[in-house]
Every structure is written in structure tokens, then in C-alpha cells.
Short mmCIF file of C-alpha atoms and ligand atoms in Angstrom, two decimals:
data_model
loop_
_atom_site.label_atom_id
_atom_site.label_comp_id
_atom_site.label_asym_id
_atom_site.label_seq_id
_atom_site.Cartn_x
_atom_site.Cartn_y
_atom_site.Cartn_z
CA MET A 1 -0.26 -0.27 0.36
CA GLY A 2 2.88 2.74 0.02
CA SER A 3 2.76 5.51 1.86
CA SER A 4 -1.75 5.01 1.23
CA VAL A 5 -3.56 5.19 4.09
CA TYR A 6 -6.91 2.46 3.64
CA LEU A 7 -9.94 2.88 5.61
CA ASP A 8 -12.17 0.60 3.69
CA TYR A 9 -11.91 -2.51 5.60
CA ASN A 10 -15.65 -3.19 6.16
CA SER A 11 -15.22 -3.61 2.37
CA THR A 12 -12.94 -5.89 2.36
CA THR A 13 -9.60 -6.91 4.31
CA PRO A 14 -5.56 -7.59 3.06
CA ILE A 15 -5.15 -11.56 3.36
CA ASP A 16 -2.85 -12.42 6.49
CA PRO A 17 0.36 -13.50 5.63
CA GLU A 18 -0.01 -16.74 7.17
CA VAL A 19 -3.37 -17.05 5.73
CA ILE A 20 -1.27 -17.10 2.37
CA ASP A 21 1.42 -19.84 3.44
CA ALA A 22 -1.71 -21.96 5.09
CA MET A 23 -3.07 -21.81 1.59
CA MET A 24 0.09 -22.32 -0.72
CA PRO A 25 0.20 -26.00 0.00
CA PHE A 26 -3.38 -26.40 -1.50
CA TRP A 27 -2.43 -25.01 -5.14
CA HIS A 28 0.45 -26.64 -6.26
CA GLU A 29 1.34 -30.57 -3.34
CA LYS A 30 -2.16 -31.38 -2.19
CA TRP A 31 -4.18 -30.79 -5.03
CA ALA A 32 -6.63 -33.97 -4.69
CA ASN A 33 -10.27 -33.74 -5.11
CA PRO A 34 -11.45 -33.93 -1.71
CA SER A 35 -14.13 -36.03 -2.65
CA SER A 36 -11.93 -39.05 -4.09
CA ALA A 37 -11.54 -42.58 -2.22
CA HIS A 38 -7.58 -42.23 -2.48
CA GLY A 39 -5.95 -41.78 0.11
CA PHE A 40 -4.48 -38.26 -1.58
CA GLY A 41 -8.28 -37.55 -1.91
CA ASN A 42 -8.34 -38.17 1.71
CA GLN A 43 -5.57 -35.72 3.25
CA VAL A 44 -7.56 -33.43 1.31
CA ARG A 45 -10.32 -33.98 3.12
CA ARG A 46 -9.21 -34.22 6.08
CA ALA A 47 -8.12 -30.59 5.56
CA VAL A 48 -11.32 -28.71 4.67
CA ASP A 49 -12.87 -30.79 8.20
CA ARG A 50 -9.68 -28.84 9.81
CA ALA A 51 -10.98 -26.04 8.32
CA ARG A 52 -14.92 -26.39 9.13
CA GLU A 53 -13.87 -27.34 12.26
CA GLN A 54 -11.89 -23.77 12.87
CA VAL A 55 -15.15 -21.59 11.48
CA ALA A 56 -17.19 -23.53 13.84
CA ALA A 57 -14.81 -22.97 16.73
CA LEU A 58 -14.57 -18.43 15.65
CA ILE A 59 -18.77 -18.35 16.12
CA GLY A 60 -18.92 -21.28 19.30
CA ALA A 61 -21.21 -23.57 17.04
CA GLU A 62 -22.06 -26.85 18.48
CA GLU A 63 -20.47 -29.16 16.10
CA PRO A 64 -18.79 -28.70 12.73
CA SER A 65 -21.27 -30.12 10.46
CA GLU A 66 -23.28 -27.22 11.13
CA ILE A 67 -21.23 -25.33 8.74
CA ILE A 68 -21.77 -25.55 5.03
CA PHE A 69 -19.20 -23.35 2.87
CA THR A 70 -20.30 -21.68 0.40
CA SER A 71 -18.56 -19.14 -2.32
CA GLY A 72 -19.58 -16.07 0.28
CA ALA A 73 -22.02 -14.04 2.61
CA THR A 74 -24.07 -13.16 -0.87
CA GLU A 75 -24.68 -16.89 -2.30
CA SER A 76 -25.52 -17.82 1.73
CA ASN A 77 -27.98 -15.24 2.41
CA ASN A 78 -29.77 -16.02 -1.06
CA THR A 79 -29.42 -19.34 0.10
CA VAL A 80 -31.28 -18.84 3.32
CA VAL A 81 -34.16 -16.90 1.50
CA GLN A 82 -34.41 -18.66 -1.83
CA ASP A 83 -34.03 -22.45 -0.44
CA THR A 84 -35.36 -21.90 2.92
CA LEU A 85 -39.07 -20.99 1.84
CA SER A 86 -39.26 -24.20 -0.05
CA TYR A 87 -39.42 -26.09 2.27
CA SER A 88 -41.59 -24.35 4.39
CA ASP A 89 -45.13 -23.63 3.92
CA LYS A 90 -45.95 -21.67 0.24
CA SER A 91 -47.81 -19.00 3.17
CA THR A 92 -44.51 -18.33 4.72
CA THR A 93 -43.83 -14.70 5.01
CA LEU A 94 -40.13 -13.11 5.23
CA ILE A 95 -39.16 -10.76 7.64
CA THR A 96 -37.22 -8.67 7.01
CA SER A 97 -35.79 -5.07 7.47
CA PRO A 98 -34.83 -1.39 4.79
CA THR A 99 -31.33 -1.72 5.68
CA GLU A 100 -29.72 -4.93 4.98
CA HIS A 101 -27.25 -5.78 2.93
CA ALA A 102 -27.42 -5.89 -1.41
CA ALA A 103 -27.58 -9.51 -0.67
CA ILE A 104 -30.62 -9.58 1.87
CA MET A 105 -32.39 -6.86 -0.47
CA GLY A 106 -31.84 -8.33 -3.84
CA PRO A 107 -33.40 -11.64 -2.84
CA ALA A 108 -36.50 -10.20 -0.75
CA GLN A 109 -37.74 -7.98 -3.68
CA GLN A 110 -37.07 -10.80 -5.93
CA LEU A 111 -39.44 -12.84 -4.08
CA GLU A 112 -41.47 -10.26 -3.45
CA ASN A 113 -42.09 -9.38 -7.38
CA LYS A 114 -42.69 -13.86 -7.84
CA GLY A 115 -45.81 -12.98 -5.67
CA GLY A 116 -43.94 -14.03 -2.67
CA SER A 117 -44.82 -12.97 0.93
CA VAL A 118 -42.06 -10.43 2.77
CA HIS A 119 -42.98 -8.15 5.44
CA TRP A 120 -39.88 -5.06 5.85
CA LEU A 121 -39.98 -3.69 9.91
CA ALA A 122 -39.87 -0.18 10.40
CA VAL A 123 -36.62 0.49 11.85
CA ASP A 124 -35.70 3.93 14.71
CA LYS A 125 -33.67 6.52 14.02
CA ASN A 126 -30.19 4.34 14.17
CA GLY A 127 -31.68 1.75 11.45
CA SER A 128 -32.44 -0.94 14.14
CA PRO A 129 -35.61 -2.93 13.89
CA ASP A 130 -38.63 -1.32 15.62
CA LEU A 131 -39.35 -3.70 18.20
CA ASN A 132 -43.36 -3.14 18.36
CA SER A 133 -42.90 -3.30 14.18
CA PHE A 134 -41.49 -6.41 14.85
CA ASP A 135 -43.47 -7.72 16.92
CA ASP A 136 -46.84 -7.08 15.53
CA ALA A 137 -44.58 -8.44 12.32
CA LEU A 138 -44.87 -12.19 14.23
CA ASN A 139 -47.79 -11.90 15.49
CA ARG A 140 -49.17 -11.50 12.14
CA ALA A 141 -47.17 -14.13 10.26
CA ASN A 142 -47.53 -18.13 10.11
CA ASN A 143 -44.35 -19.39 11.42
CA PRO A 144 -42.24 -17.10 9.30
CA LEU A 145 -38.46 -16.58 8.34
CA ILE A 146 -36.53 -13.74 9.48
CA SER A 147 -33.38 -12.21 8.46
CA LEU A 148 -31.81 -9.52 9.97
CA MET A 149 -28.27 -8.64 9.48
CA TRP A 150 -26.23 -8.30 13.27
CA ALA A 151 -23.82 -5.59 12.63
CA ASN A 152 -24.85 -3.01 9.85
CA ASN A 153 -22.11 -2.57 7.33
CA GLU A 154 -22.58 1.31 6.72
CA THR A 155 -23.09 2.52 10.05
CA GLY A 156 -21.64 -0.52 12.16
CA VAL A 157 -24.42 -0.18 14.45
CA ILE A 158 -25.16 -3.23 16.64
CA ASN A 159 -28.81 -4.94 16.05
CA PRO A 160 -30.12 -6.47 19.07
CA ILE A 161 -30.10 -9.97 17.50
CA PRO A 162 -30.19 -12.36 20.72
CA LYS A 163 -32.89 -10.36 21.95
CA LEU A 164 -35.06 -10.69 18.63
CA ALA A 165 -34.25 -14.15 17.96
CA GLU A 166 -35.25 -14.82 21.70
CA ARG A 167 -38.85 -13.01 21.19
CA ALA A 168 -38.57 -14.58 17.53
CA VAL A 169 -38.29 -18.84 18.63
CA GLU A 170 -41.27 -18.40 21.09
CA LYS A 171 -43.38 -17.45 18.26
CA GLY A 172 -42.31 -20.60 16.19
CA ALA A 173 -40.30 -18.58 13.61
CA LEU A 174 -36.82 -19.57 12.17
CA PHE A 175 -33.93 -16.81 12.23
CA HIS A 176 -31.22 -16.45 10.48
CA THR A 177 -28.65 -13.20 11.12
CA ASP A 178 -26.27 -12.03 7.98
CA ALA A 179 -23.20 -12.06 10.62
CA VAL A 180 -20.93 -11.17 8.01
CA GLN A 181 -19.26 -7.64 9.59
CA MET A 182 -19.99 -9.05 13.53
CA THR A 183 -17.74 -12.11 12.46
CA GLY A 184 -14.30 -11.80 13.76
CA LYS A 185 -14.46 -7.92 15.63
CA LEU A 186 -16.84 -9.19 18.48
CA PRO A 187 -17.28 -12.79 20.19
CA PHE A 188 -20.34 -14.37 20.09
CA ARG A 189 -21.65 -18.47 20.32
CA ILE A 190 -24.07 -18.89 18.15
CA LYS A 191 -24.53 -22.73 20.16
CA ASP A 192 -26.47 -20.40 23.25
CA LEU A 193 -28.79 -18.43 21.11
CA PRO A 194 -31.40 -19.33 19.76
CA ILE A 195 -30.47 -18.62 15.86
CA GLN A 196 -31.16 -21.12 13.36
CA LEU A 197 -29.14 -19.59 10.40
CA LEU A 198 -26.10 -17.38 10.17
CA SER A 199 -23.95 -16.10 7.33
CA LEU A 200 -20.33 -15.51 6.89
CA SER A 201 -17.83 -14.51 4.63
CA GLY A 202 -14.12 -15.12 4.38
CA HIS A 203 -12.71 -11.45 2.83
CA LYS A 204 -14.29 -9.21 5.63
CA ILE A 205 -11.56 -11.21 8.22
CA TYR A 206 -8.28 -11.08 6.96
CA GLY A 207 -8.81 -13.96 4.57
CA PRO A 208 -9.40 -15.24 0.50
CA LYS A 209 -12.58 -13.91 -1.36
CA GLY A 210 -15.27 -15.66 -3.27
CA ILE A 211 -15.49 -18.23 0.30
CA GLY A 212 -18.40 -17.68 2.72
CA ALA A 213 -19.85 -19.68 4.80
CA LEU A 214 -23.90 -21.01 6.26
CA TYR A 215 -24.51 -21.67 9.81
CA VAL A 216 -27.28 -24.22 9.68
CA ARG A 217 -27.65 -25.28 13.30
CA ARG A 218 -28.76 -29.17 13.18
CA GLY A 219 -32.25 -30.38 12.63
CA THR A 220 -32.65 -27.07 10.28
CA ARG A 221 -34.00 -27.92 7.06
CA VAL A 222 -32.30 -25.51 4.22
CA ALA A 223 -32.65 -27.21 0.66
CA PRO A 224 -29.26 -26.78 -0.99
CA HIS A 225 -29.07 -23.69 -3.42
CA LEU A 226 -26.66 -25.36 -6.10
CA VAL A 227 -27.36 -29.34 -6.68
CA GLY A 228 -25.92 -31.68 -8.73
CA GLY A 229 -22.92 -33.42 -6.33
CA HIS A 230 -22.62 -34.72 -2.77
CA GLN A 231 -20.52 -32.13 -1.32
CA GLU A 232 -21.43 -30.28 1.43
CA ARG A 233 -23.59 -33.26 2.90
CA ALA A 234 -25.11 -32.37 -0.60
CA ARG A 235 -26.24 -29.37 0.75
CA ARG A 236 -24.10 -27.29 -1.55
CA ALA A 237 -23.05 -29.23 -4.76
CA GLY A 238 -19.76 -28.20 -6.64
CA THR A 239 -16.00 -29.59 -6.24
CA GLU A 240 -14.79 -27.33 -2.88
CA ASN A 241 -12.39 -24.55 -3.50
CA VAL A 242 -10.06 -26.01 -0.90
CA PRO A 243 -7.70 -23.17 -0.93
CA ALA A 244 -9.80 -20.38 -0.31
CA ILE A 245 -10.87 -23.30 2.75
CA ILE A 246 -8.17 -23.65 3.79
CA GLY A 247 -7.48 -19.62 3.65
CA PHE A 248 -10.89 -18.84 5.65
CA GLY A 249 -10.02 -21.76 8.03
CA LYS A 250 -7.09 -19.91 9.06
CA ALA A 251 -8.60 -16.39 9.22
CA CYS A 252 -11.30 -18.03 11.38
CA GLU A 253 -8.34 -18.82 13.57
CA LEU A 254 -6.49 -16.21 13.71
CA ALA A 255 -9.24 -13.73 14.25
CA ALA A 256 -10.20 -15.85 17.24
CA SER A 257 -7.09 -15.81 19.27
CA SER A 258 -6.48 -11.80 18.65
CA MET A 259 -10.22 -10.25 18.54
CA ASP A 260 -10.55 -8.79 21.79
CA ALA A 261 -6.96 -7.06 21.36
CA ASP A 262 -7.65 -5.78 17.66
CA ALA A 263 -11.47 -4.22 18.92
CA THR A 264 -9.85 -2.47 22.42
CA ARG A 265 -7.37 -0.96 19.85
CA ILE A 266 -9.12 0.12 16.62
CA ASN A 267 -11.45 1.18 19.27
CA ARG A 268 -9.39 3.59 20.38
CA LEU A 269 -8.20 4.95 16.84
CA ARG A 270 -11.95 5.23 15.46
CA ASP A 271 -12.94 6.93 18.41
CA GLN A 272 -10.13 9.52 18.02
CA LEU A 273 -11.04 9.85 14.42
CA GLU A 274 -14.46 10.40 15.14
CA HIS A 275 -13.79 12.75 17.82
CA ASP A 276 -10.81 15.00 15.64
CA ILE A 277 -13.29 15.06 12.61
CA LEU A 278 -16.51 16.52 14.56
CA ILE A 279 -14.07 19.03 16.36
CA SER A 280 -11.86 20.06 13.15
CA CYS A 281 -14.33 19.25 10.14
CA LYS A 282 -17.07 22.61 9.93
CA GLY A 283 -21.10 20.83 9.55
CA ALA A 284 -19.77 17.22 10.46
CA VAL A 285 -21.99 14.98 12.18
CA LEU A 286 -21.76 11.36 13.37
CA GLN A 287 -24.27 8.94 12.15
CA ALA A 288 -26.29 6.74 14.73
CA ALA A 289 -23.68 7.97 17.76
CA ASP A 290 -25.98 6.96 20.51
CA ALA A 291 -26.50 3.11 18.98
CA GLU A 292 -24.21 0.79 19.99
CA ARG A 293 -21.68 0.34 16.96
CA LEU A 294 -19.37 -2.17 15.91
CA PRO A 295 -14.86 -0.45 16.95
CA ASN A 296 -14.29 0.12 13.51
CA THR A 297 -16.66 2.06 12.25
CA SER A 298 -17.89 5.26 11.91
CA ASN A 299 -20.13 7.20 9.30
CA ILE A 300 -20.22 10.32 8.80
CA SER A 301 -22.03 12.90 6.77
CA PHE A 302 -20.73 16.21 6.15
CA ASP A 303 -23.76 18.59 5.80
CA ARG A 304 -24.94 19.64 2.22
CA LEU A 305 -21.78 18.09 0.57
CA ASP A 306 -21.84 15.76 -1.81
CA GLY A 307 -19.70 12.71 -0.59
CA GLU A 308 -18.66 11.06 -3.71
CA ALA A 309 -16.52 14.51 -4.20
CA ILE A 310 -15.02 13.94 -0.91
CA LEU A 311 -14.04 10.48 -1.67
CA PHE A 312 -12.64 11.41 -5.23
CA MET A 313 -10.20 14.01 -3.06
CA LEU A 314 -9.37 11.70 -0.17
CA ASP A 315 -8.51 9.22 -3.06
CA ASP A 316 -6.13 12.13 -4.94
CA GLN A 317 -4.55 12.03 -0.99
CA GLN A 318 -4.14 7.85 -1.34
CA ILE A 319 -6.31 7.97 1.33
CA TYR A 320 -9.47 5.39 0.19
CA VAL A 321 -12.58 5.50 2.14
CA SER A 322 -16.32 4.39 1.15
CA THR A 323 -19.64 6.30 0.45
CA GLY A 324 -22.17 4.02 1.84
CA SER A 325 -21.62 0.61 0.74
CA ALA A 326 -19.13 -0.52 -1.46
CA CYS A 327 -21.82 -1.92 -3.67
CA GLU A 328 -23.55 1.02 -3.81
CA SER A 329 -20.73 3.70 -4.51
CA GLY A 330 -20.55 4.47 -7.87
CA SER A 331 -24.03 5.52 -8.87
CA LEU A 332 -25.75 8.63 -7.08
CA GLU A 333 -27.91 6.81 -5.22
CA ALA A 334 -27.85 7.75 -1.65
CA SER A 335 -28.01 5.44 1.11
CA HIS A 336 -30.81 2.73 1.07
CA VAL A 337 -29.71 3.00 4.34
CA LEU A 338 -29.78 6.51 5.54
CA LYS A 339 -33.04 7.14 4.34
CA ALA A 340 -34.88 4.58 6.15
CA MET A 341 -32.91 5.52 9.36
CA GLY A 342 -34.80 9.05 8.02
CA VAL A 343 -31.46 10.93 8.30
CA GLU A 344 -31.86 14.62 6.49
CA SER A 345 -31.92 15.14 3.07
CA ARG A 346 -29.12 17.57 3.73
CA HIS A 347 -27.00 15.40 5.75
CA LEU A 348 -28.21 12.28 3.11
CA ASN A 349 -25.24 12.69 0.22
CA GLY A 350 -22.09 13.69 1.40
CA SER A 351 -21.72 10.45 4.32
CA ILE A 352 -18.50 8.84 4.44
CA ARG A 353 -17.84 5.59 6.23
CA PHE A 354 -14.78 5.36 7.95
CA SER A 355 -13.84 1.30 8.29
CA LEU A 356 -10.70 0.99 9.81
CA GLY A 357 -8.84 -2.30 10.73
CA LYS A 358 -5.71 -4.67 11.89
CA GLN A 359 -3.01 -2.52 9.90
CA THR A 360 -4.86 1.11 10.81
CA THR A 361 -2.24 3.59 12.62
CA GLU A 362 -2.36 6.22 14.10
CA ASP A 363 0.06 7.70 11.44
CA ASP A 364 -3.09 6.89 9.56
CA VAL A 365 -5.57 9.03 11.45
CA ASN A 366 -3.58 11.95 11.84
CA ARG A 367 -2.45 11.66 7.96
CA LEU A 368 -6.72 12.08 7.63
CA ILE A 369 -7.24 14.14 10.37
CA ALA A 370 -4.02 16.43 8.35
CA VAL A 371 -6.39 16.22 5.24
CA LEU A 372 -9.33 16.21 6.21
CA PRO A 373 -10.67 19.79 7.09
CA PRO A 374 -9.13 21.45 3.80
CA ILE A 375 -10.81 18.91 1.57
CA ILE A 376 -13.90 19.68 3.48
CA ASP A 377 -13.37 23.55 3.06
CA ARG A 378 -12.61 23.45 -0.24
CA CYS A 379 -16.23 21.03 -1.34
CA ARG A 380 -17.42 24.09 0.72
CA GLU A 381 -15.75 26.92 -2.12
CA LEU A 382 -16.93 24.41 -4.95
CA ALA A 383 -20.48 24.79 -3.46
CA PRO A 384 -20.55 28.79 -2.56
CA HIS A 385 -24.49 28.39 -2.81
CA ILE A 386 -24.73 26.15 0.22
CA ASP A 387 -25.35 28.34 3.88
CA THR A 388 -23.54 26.26 6.30
CA ASP A 389 -24.73 27.91 8.82
CA ALA A 390 -28.42 26.92 7.81
C1 LIG B 1 -23.46 -7.17 5.97
C2 LIG B 1 -22.59 -8.17 4.40
N1 LIG B 1 -23.69 -9.30 3.78
C3 LIG B 1 -23.04 -9.50 2.67
C4 LIG B 1 -22.26 -9.37 2.11
C5 LIG B 1 -21.47 -9.81 1.10
O1 LIG B 1 -20.05 -10.61 1.30
P1 LIG B 1 -19.97 -11.48 0.51
O2 LIG B 1 -18.81 -10.28 -0.19
O3 LIG B 1 -18.97 -12.68 0.49
O4 LIG B 1 -20.51 -12.24 -0.81
C6 LIG B 1 -21.34 -8.13 2.54
C7 LIG B 1 -20.40 -8.01 2.17
O5 LIG B 1 -20.19 -6.19 1.47
C8 LIG B 1 -21.83 -7.28 3.44
O6 LIG B 1 -20.86 -6.23 4.44
#
């Protein structure tokens, strides 16, 4: 990265060198098909099983067999929405929220377009499901499937998933959470929670891209998303992406060992970044300031400015941030998350997500703080019609 400053860890993370080392033999020495009955295949099968144990350990699953490897959280989320419902009563409702990641919003909208029943919850000012709306939806739906993310990728807001799952399970609902942003940042033990399904992604935790998992609690039925092979106990057909699986397992092991120390250090830097931006940049507003948030994420709006302009000026200085979620940058659409939170229009377009990670240093934060206030001033000069005190 040279002298650049990367503050976009919620988008993706660099692969840990130890993860690369763990993967290497599976490209050029141990390349057998794990389904082959011979000893060479068995060696690889055992390595895949070990990776499954490492993933299960990070999330505190009861059994490694509850982990199905997928191509990433997008596939895991699609599997839940498209294939859990196919095992249920046709009248089953999906209950979800308008602040979910596109990987849930997309399949939910597709389901709705095909005539399926989707209940979109009301959310509070932090984007978390409104509890009355949640209880109301539970009372009205028949054995619904609920899908709510644990931590929001744009704002870092942590939803009260254990509490919501508790209420849901009393009503016979099936509960899925997209735990992509929570995993590896804060600890949890899935076996102690009434959650049946959970999505994970490798590249958000210093592992490879194109690999993830779906946790399926023992006894929960999910139809396979991909059919045509017996892999993953016939729950996800296709020859396994072995090197990526091995890397994902190693990344989980590393995350489990460094999570507490990382969270403390990163949280301190994130708080410094927020404090310094809020005092040095005119018109800066922290989104979801009073919510429980991930230790690494800040979403800051710059009053009446254009986030894309700020992003490109930071980019010129080799400082890499994001506006809204990465999937939406490039389009000038305001963030669907901030819109659902009811954020005022003057704060909608000028929002920047800063997300810190393992490699973030105090120097990185200081460098951002040195360049951001003049960039904000410059943006205001370029938009002179804007009255910042209004
Ligand atoms: C909350 C959340 N869910 C799902 C995804 C998609 O994950 P993947 O890239 O593994 O498909 C992301 C990635 O941006 C995410 O942040």
C-alpha cells in the first residue's frame, strides 16, 4: 500500500500472510479432489474438515457439521431466502428490514416480485428494527422466516439480535442473521443463542475472497442452493474451493486469537478519528451516534456536501474510504440505509464511511485529520451557494 491510507475494511480486508502460507500447499502439492476415495483425496478431505472446525470454533457452533462452505455471504444469504422457504409452507412470510445489505434486499425483492410474502419492518433512527413493528409482524405471520443483520456494514450499528431471536423463537419463527460484519470483530457463541441460520464471509476477516459459509443449526432444513453433487453432505453441490476453504479456516483461527486485543486498539483509534473529525470539520455529523456500534466503523455526514466529491479528493491523497456501501458507490443514489433511518436530506449525500482494521495506525488517522478539514473547506468553496449555518 506504500504511503496510502486504507480506511475501507468493511468493504474488504488484506489477506493475512499466515493465511496465504496455510493456503499455498493446496495449490501445488495437495491438489487432490477431497471427494476422491484414495489416500491423496483423503488428506485434502481431512484439511477441509479441519477448516470446518476452525470456522465452527470462531462462532461457537456446537458441531463443525453445522458449517456449509459457500462462495461467500451473498450465496449464503440467497440460500436462506430462496431455499429455506421452499421447504416451508407456501404461505410463509419473510420478515426483514430496509437496512439490510443488498445480498438480502435483492433476494427479498425478487421473492416479493414473484408474489411471495415479505414484511418490511419499520426501523428506528439508528436503523435497528422497531420492536413494536417486530412483535406485530411476528403476531401476524405464520411460522415466518426472519432475516436481520447483526451489524450494519454502513453504520456499524449492532442490532439486538439475541433479544430479537429470543422473541422470534417463542413464536415458532426461523431466525437467520447476516453476521458478516460482526464476525471477527466482537465475540459470540451461536450455540447459546436461538438462531438457526447465520451467514459468514472470508474476505472481511483477512481471509480470501470468494469463500464464506452458512451456519445451519442441527435439525434445521434448508434446501441446497446448488444441486448436482453430494458435496457438503449434499447441501451445496460442486467441487470445493479447497485453497480458499483452508485460508478461511486459518483466518477464523487467527481472528479468534486476536479479536479482543484488536477490538480494543481499533476502537481507541476510531474514537480518536471521530473526535478529531467532529471538531475540525465544519458541518460534520456522526450517524447513529448514540447506538451500540462496531469498534471499527464511523459513518460521518458532511452537511450539504457531496460524498463522492469528498471521496475523490481523499483518493487524490491516496486515502481510501467509502460512501455508503461499496456496492452502491459509483451510483449517485443516496444510501438506502441512511434513507431508512430518516436522515435529513442535507446529510444524505455527503456521508462517508470510515472503517478501520488491523493495519490501521495512529499515523493513518493523523494523516486523514491533516488533509480532511481543508478538503471539506474546498468542497464548500466549490459549492458556494450552500449556507453552512442554515
Ligand atoms: C453485511 C454484509 N452482508 C453480505 C455481504 C456480501 O458478502 P460476500 O462479499 O462474501 O458475498 C457483505 C459484503 O459487503 C456485507 O457487508
